[in-house]
Tab-separated table of C-alpha atoms and ligand atoms in Angstrom:
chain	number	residue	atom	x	y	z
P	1	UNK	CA	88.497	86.189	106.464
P	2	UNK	CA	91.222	87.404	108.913
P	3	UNK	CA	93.198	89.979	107.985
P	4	UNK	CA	96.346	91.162	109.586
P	5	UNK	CA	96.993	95.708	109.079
P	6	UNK	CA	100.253	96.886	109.933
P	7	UNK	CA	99.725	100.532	111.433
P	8	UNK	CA	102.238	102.794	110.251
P	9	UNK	CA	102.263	103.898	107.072
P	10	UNK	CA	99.554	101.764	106.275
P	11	UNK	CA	96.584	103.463	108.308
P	12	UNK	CA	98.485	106.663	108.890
P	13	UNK	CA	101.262	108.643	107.081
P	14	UNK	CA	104.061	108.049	110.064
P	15	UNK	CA	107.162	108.728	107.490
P	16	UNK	CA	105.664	112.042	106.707
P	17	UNK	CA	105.778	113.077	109.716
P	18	UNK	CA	109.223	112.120	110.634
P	19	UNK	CA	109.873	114.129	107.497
P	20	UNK	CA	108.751	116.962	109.404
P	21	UNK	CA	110.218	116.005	112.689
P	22	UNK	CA	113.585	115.325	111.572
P	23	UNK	CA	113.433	118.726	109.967
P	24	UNK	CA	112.267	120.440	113.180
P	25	UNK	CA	114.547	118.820	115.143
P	26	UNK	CA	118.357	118.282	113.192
P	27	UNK	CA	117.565	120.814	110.314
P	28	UNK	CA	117.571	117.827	107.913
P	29	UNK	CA	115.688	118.535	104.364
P	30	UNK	CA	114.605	114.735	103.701
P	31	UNK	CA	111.210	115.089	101.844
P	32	UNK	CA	108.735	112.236	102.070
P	33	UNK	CA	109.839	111.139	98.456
P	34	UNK	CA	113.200	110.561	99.233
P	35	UNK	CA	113.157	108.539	102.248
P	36	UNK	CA	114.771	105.286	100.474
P	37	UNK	CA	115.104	102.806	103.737
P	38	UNK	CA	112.743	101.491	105.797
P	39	UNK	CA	115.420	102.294	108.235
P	40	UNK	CA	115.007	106.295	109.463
P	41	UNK	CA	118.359	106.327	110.803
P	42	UNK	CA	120.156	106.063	107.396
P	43	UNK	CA	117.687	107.589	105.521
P	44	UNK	CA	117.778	110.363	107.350
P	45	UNK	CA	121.802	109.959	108.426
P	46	UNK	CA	121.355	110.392	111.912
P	47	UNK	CA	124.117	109.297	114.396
P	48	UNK	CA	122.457	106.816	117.393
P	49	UNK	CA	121.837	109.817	119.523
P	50	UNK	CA	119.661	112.064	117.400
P	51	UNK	CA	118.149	108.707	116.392
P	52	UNK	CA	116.848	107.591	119.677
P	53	UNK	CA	116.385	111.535	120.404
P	54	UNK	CA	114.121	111.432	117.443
P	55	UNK	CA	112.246	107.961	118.013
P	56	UNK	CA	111.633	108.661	122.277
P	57	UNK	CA	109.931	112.195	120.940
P	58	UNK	CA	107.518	110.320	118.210
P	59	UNK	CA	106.850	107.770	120.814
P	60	UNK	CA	105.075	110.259	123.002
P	61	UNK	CA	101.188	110.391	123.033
P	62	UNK	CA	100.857	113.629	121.461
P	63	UNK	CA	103.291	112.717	118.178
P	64	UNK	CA	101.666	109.268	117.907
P	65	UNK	CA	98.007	110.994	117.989
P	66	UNK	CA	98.977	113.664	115.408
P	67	UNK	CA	99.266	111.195	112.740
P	68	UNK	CA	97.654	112.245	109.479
P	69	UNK	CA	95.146	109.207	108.292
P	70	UNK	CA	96.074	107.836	105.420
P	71	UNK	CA	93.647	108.075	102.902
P	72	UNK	CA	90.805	105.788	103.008
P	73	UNK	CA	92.195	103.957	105.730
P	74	UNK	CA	89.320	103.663	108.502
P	75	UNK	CA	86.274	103.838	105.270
P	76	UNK	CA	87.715	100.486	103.906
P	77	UNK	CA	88.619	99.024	107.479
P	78	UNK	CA	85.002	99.257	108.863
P	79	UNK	CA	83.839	98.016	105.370
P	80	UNK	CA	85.617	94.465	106.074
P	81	UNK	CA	84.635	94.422	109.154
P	82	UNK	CA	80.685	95.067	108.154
P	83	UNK	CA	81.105	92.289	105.622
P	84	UNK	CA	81.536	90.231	108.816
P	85	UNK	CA	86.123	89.758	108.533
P	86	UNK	CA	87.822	89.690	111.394
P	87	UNK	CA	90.800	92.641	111.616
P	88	UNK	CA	93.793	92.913	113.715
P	89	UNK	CA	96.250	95.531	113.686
P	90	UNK	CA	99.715	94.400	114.081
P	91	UNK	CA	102.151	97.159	115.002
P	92	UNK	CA	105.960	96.840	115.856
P	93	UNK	CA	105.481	99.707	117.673
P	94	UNK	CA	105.952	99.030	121.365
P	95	UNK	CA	103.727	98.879	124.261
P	96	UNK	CA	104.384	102.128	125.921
P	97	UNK	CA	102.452	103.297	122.873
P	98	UNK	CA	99.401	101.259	123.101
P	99	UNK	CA	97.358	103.423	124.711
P	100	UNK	CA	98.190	106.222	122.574
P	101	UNK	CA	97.541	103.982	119.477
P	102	UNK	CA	94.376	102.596	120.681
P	103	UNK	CA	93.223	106.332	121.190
P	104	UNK	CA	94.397	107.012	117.400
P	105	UNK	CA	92.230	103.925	116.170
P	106	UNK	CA	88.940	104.865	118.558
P	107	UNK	CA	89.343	108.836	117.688
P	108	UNK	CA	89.347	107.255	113.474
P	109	UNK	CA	86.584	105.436	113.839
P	110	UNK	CA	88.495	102.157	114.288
P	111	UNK	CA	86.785	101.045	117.696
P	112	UNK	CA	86.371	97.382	116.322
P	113	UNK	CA	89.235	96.462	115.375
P	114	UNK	CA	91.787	94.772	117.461
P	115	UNK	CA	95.732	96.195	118.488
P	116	UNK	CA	98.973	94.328	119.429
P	117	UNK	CA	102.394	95.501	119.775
P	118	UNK	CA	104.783	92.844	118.056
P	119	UNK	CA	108.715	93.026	118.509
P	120	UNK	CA	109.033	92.967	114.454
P	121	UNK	CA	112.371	95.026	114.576
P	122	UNK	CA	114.307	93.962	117.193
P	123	UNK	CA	113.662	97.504	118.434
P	124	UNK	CA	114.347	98.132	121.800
P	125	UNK	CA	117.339	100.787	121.760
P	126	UNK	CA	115.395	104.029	121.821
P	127	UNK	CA	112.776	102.940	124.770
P	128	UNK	CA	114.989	100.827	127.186
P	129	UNK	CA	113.337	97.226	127.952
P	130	UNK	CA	110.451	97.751	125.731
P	131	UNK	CA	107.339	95.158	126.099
P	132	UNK	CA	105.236	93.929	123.632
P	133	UNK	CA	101.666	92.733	123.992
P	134	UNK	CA	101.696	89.948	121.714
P	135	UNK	CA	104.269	87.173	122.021
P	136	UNK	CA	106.434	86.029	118.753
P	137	UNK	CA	105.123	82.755	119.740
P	138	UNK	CA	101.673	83.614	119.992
P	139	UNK	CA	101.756	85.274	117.009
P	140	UNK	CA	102.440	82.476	115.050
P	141	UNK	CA	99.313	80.655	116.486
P	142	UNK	CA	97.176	83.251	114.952
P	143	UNK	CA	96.158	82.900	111.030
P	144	UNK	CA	95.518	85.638	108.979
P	145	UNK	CA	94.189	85.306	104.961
P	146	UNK	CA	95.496	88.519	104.021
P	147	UNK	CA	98.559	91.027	105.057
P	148	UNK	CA	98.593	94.660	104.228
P	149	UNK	CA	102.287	95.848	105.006
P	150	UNK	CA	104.910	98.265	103.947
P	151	UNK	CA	107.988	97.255	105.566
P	152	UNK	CA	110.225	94.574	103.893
P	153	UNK	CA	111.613	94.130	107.167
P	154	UNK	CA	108.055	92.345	108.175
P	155	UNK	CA	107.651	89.680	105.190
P	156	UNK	CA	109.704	87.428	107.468
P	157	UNK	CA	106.236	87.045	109.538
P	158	UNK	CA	104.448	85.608	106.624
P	159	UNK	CA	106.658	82.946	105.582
P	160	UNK	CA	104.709	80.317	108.100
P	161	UNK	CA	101.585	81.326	105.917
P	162	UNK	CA	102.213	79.521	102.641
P	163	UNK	CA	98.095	80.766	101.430
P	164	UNK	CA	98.354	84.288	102.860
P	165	UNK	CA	97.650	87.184	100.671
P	166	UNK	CA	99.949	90.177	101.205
P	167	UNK	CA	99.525	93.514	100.083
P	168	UNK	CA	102.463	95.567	100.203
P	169	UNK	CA	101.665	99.625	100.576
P	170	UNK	CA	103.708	100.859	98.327
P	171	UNK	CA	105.882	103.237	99.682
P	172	UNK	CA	109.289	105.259	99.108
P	173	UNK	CA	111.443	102.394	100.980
P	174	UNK	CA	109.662	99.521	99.335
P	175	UNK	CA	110.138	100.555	95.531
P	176	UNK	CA	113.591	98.282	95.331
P	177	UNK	CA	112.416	95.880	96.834
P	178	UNK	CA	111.486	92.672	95.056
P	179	UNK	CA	108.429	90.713	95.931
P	180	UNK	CA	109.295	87.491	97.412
P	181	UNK	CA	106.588	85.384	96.006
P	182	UNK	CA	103.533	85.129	94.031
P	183	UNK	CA	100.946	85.570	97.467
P	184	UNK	CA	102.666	89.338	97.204
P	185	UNK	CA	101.070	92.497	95.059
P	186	UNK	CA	101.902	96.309	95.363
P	187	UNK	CA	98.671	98.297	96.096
P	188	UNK	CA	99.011	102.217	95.537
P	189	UNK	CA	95.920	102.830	97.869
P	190	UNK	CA	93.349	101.421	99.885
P	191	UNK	CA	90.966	101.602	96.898
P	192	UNK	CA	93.248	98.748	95.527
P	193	UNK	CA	92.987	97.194	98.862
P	194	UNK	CA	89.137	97.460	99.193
P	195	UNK	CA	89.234	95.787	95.417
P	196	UNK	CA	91.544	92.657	96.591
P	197	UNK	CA	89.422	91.436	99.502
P	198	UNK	CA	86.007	90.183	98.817
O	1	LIG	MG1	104.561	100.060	108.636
């Protein structure tokens, strides 16, 4: 099987930590809980400054490698891979932080599985001219039999994959949302994950 991983806030706990940052950094009191969109800059009402202020300083190496794992994360990631699946992880985060990423995978025990920086989000405002490893294009050469995902802002990359499984993490953001079809199911945790692949 090939399975496709989105990185934040599916391996690691990104949103806490902008909890945190946004905190730190505008005096904001948005707890974890309470972060309704998928989109930081309202959920946090930020004006386009602080927002890019905010994004450029969790793009740096040492935010990025600070992430907390999320629970159970690199355990059930290796067990696919021992039971001989193929994983990719497919961030929207972009390729200035590829090397820091990679580094967060290797130092988690994640050495086998694979990383590439999509443009999911249009994002490209808070790190000017952004790159991407992998092309939309070639993206949508490459087949995947399950999704795990949080962001309803990334369903729109399944749609070409009418048999794909996708597991949405549920998150704060994603509790609205309604699941667009019958290939989608809410998993608390990556125990429910593990369960769902065989
Ligand atoms: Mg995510």
């Amino acid at each position: 099987m090939k399975i496709y991983i989105d990185f934040d806030d599916c391996l690691c706990e990104t949103a806490r930590y902008f909890s945190v940052l946004v905190k730190e950094m505008f005096g904001k009191d948005v707890p974890y809980e309470d972060i309704g969109f998928f989109d930081l800059k309202r959920s946090f009402a930020l004006t386009d400054e602080q927002y890019e202020e905010m994004m450029i300083k969790a793009h740096t190496p040492e935010a990025l490698l600070s992430f907390e794992e999320t629970p159970g994360a690199s355990e059930t990631v290796n067990s696919f891979i021992n039971a001989g699946h193929e994983v990719s992880i497919i961030t929207g985060r972009p390729n200035v932080a590829y090397e820091a990423s990679r580094e967060w995978l290797d130092r988690h025990g994640l050495q086998r599985v694979r990383l590439y920086c999509l443009n999911k989000y249009g994002r490209d405002s808070f790190i000017k001219n952004s790159e991407f490893s992998l092309e939309i294009e070639d993206y949508y050469k490459m087949h995947f039999d399950y999704a795990i995902e949080d962001s309803p802002l990334a369903f729109r990359f399944f749609d070409h994959l009418p048999d794909l499984k996708i597991m949405v993490y549920d998150r704060p953001w994603n509790h609205d949302c309604e699941l667009p079809g019958s290939g989608y199911k809410r998993c608390l945790d990556w125990e429910t994950i593990k369960k769902s692949i065989r």
